[in-house]
Short mmCIF file of C-alpha atoms in Angstrom, two decimals:
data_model
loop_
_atom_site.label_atom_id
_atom_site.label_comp_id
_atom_site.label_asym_id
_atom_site.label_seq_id
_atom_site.Cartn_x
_atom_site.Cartn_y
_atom_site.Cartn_z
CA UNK A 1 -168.65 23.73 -129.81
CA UNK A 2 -170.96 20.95 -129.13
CA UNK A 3 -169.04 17.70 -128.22
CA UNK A 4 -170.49 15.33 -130.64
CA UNK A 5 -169.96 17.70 -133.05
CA UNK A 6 -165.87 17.07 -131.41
CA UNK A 7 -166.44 13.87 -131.96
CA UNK A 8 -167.55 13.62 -135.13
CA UNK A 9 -164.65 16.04 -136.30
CA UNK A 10 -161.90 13.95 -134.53
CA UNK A 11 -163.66 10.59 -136.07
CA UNK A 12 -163.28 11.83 -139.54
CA UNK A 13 -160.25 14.13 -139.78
CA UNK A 14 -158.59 11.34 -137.97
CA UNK A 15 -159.71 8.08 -139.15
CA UNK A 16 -157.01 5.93 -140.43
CA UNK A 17 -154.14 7.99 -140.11
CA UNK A 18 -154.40 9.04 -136.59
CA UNK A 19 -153.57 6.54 -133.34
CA UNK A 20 -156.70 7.26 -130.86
CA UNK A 21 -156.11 5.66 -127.21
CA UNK A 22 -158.36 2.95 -126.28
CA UNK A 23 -160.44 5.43 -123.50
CA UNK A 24 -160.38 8.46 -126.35
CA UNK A 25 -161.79 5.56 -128.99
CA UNK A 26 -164.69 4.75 -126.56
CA UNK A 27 -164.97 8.47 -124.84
CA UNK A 28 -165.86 9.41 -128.87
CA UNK A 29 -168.11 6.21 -129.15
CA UNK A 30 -169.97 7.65 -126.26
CA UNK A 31 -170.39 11.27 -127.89
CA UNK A 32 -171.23 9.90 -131.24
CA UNK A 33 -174.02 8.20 -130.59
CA UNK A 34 -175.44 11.73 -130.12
CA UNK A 35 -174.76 11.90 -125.66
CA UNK A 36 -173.94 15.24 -124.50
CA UNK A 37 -172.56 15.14 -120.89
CA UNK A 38 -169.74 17.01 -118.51
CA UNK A 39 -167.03 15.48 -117.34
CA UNK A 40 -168.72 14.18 -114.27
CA UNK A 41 -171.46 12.25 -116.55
CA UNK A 42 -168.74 10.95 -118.83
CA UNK A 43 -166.96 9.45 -116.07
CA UNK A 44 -169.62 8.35 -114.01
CA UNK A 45 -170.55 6.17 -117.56
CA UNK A 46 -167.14 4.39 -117.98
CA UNK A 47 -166.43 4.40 -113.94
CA UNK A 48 -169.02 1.20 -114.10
CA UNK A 49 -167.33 -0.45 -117.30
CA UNK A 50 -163.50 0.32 -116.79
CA UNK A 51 -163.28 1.83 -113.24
CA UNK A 52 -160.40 4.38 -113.58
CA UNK A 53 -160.77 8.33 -112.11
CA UNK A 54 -162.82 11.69 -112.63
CA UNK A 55 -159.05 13.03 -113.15
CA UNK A 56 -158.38 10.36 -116.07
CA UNK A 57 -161.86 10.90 -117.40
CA UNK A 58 -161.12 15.14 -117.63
CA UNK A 59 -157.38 14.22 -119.18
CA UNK A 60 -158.83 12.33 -121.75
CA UNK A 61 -161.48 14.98 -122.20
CA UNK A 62 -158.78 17.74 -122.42
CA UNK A 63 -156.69 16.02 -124.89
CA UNK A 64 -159.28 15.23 -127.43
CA UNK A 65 -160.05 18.74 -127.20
CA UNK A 66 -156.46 20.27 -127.49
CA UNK A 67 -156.37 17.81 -130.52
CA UNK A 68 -159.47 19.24 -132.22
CA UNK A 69 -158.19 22.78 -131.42
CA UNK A 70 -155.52 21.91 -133.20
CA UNK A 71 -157.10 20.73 -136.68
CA UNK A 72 -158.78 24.31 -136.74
CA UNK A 73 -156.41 26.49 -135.82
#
């Protein structure tokens, strides 16, 4: 599954109802304005902006995912 398409499923199942960390809220920002990347790309984006770690980048990534897997299974 395409990650903006992720994003765009986590942004509207969830919108509202569902508490999104402030790194998930702009990791989603990122894939919604239509970005596909790895994990590397994605952190090497926010590494300038925030700082932070390839590890916290790939948790984040993981979680959003887990949550998505979640809505469809």
């Amino acid at each position: 599954m395409c990650v903006s398409l992720i994003a765009r499923l986590i942004i509207s199942k969830w919108s509202g109802f569902m508490q999104l960390g402030e790194l998930e809220k702009q990791v989603l920002q990122y894939f919604w304005k239509g970005r596909t990347a790895d994990a590397k790309s994605v952190y090497a984006h926010f590494e300038k902006q925030r700082g932070g770690t390839l590890n916290t980048i790939q948790s984040t990534l993981d979680q959003l995912f887990k949550r998505v897997s979640g809505l469809n299974g």
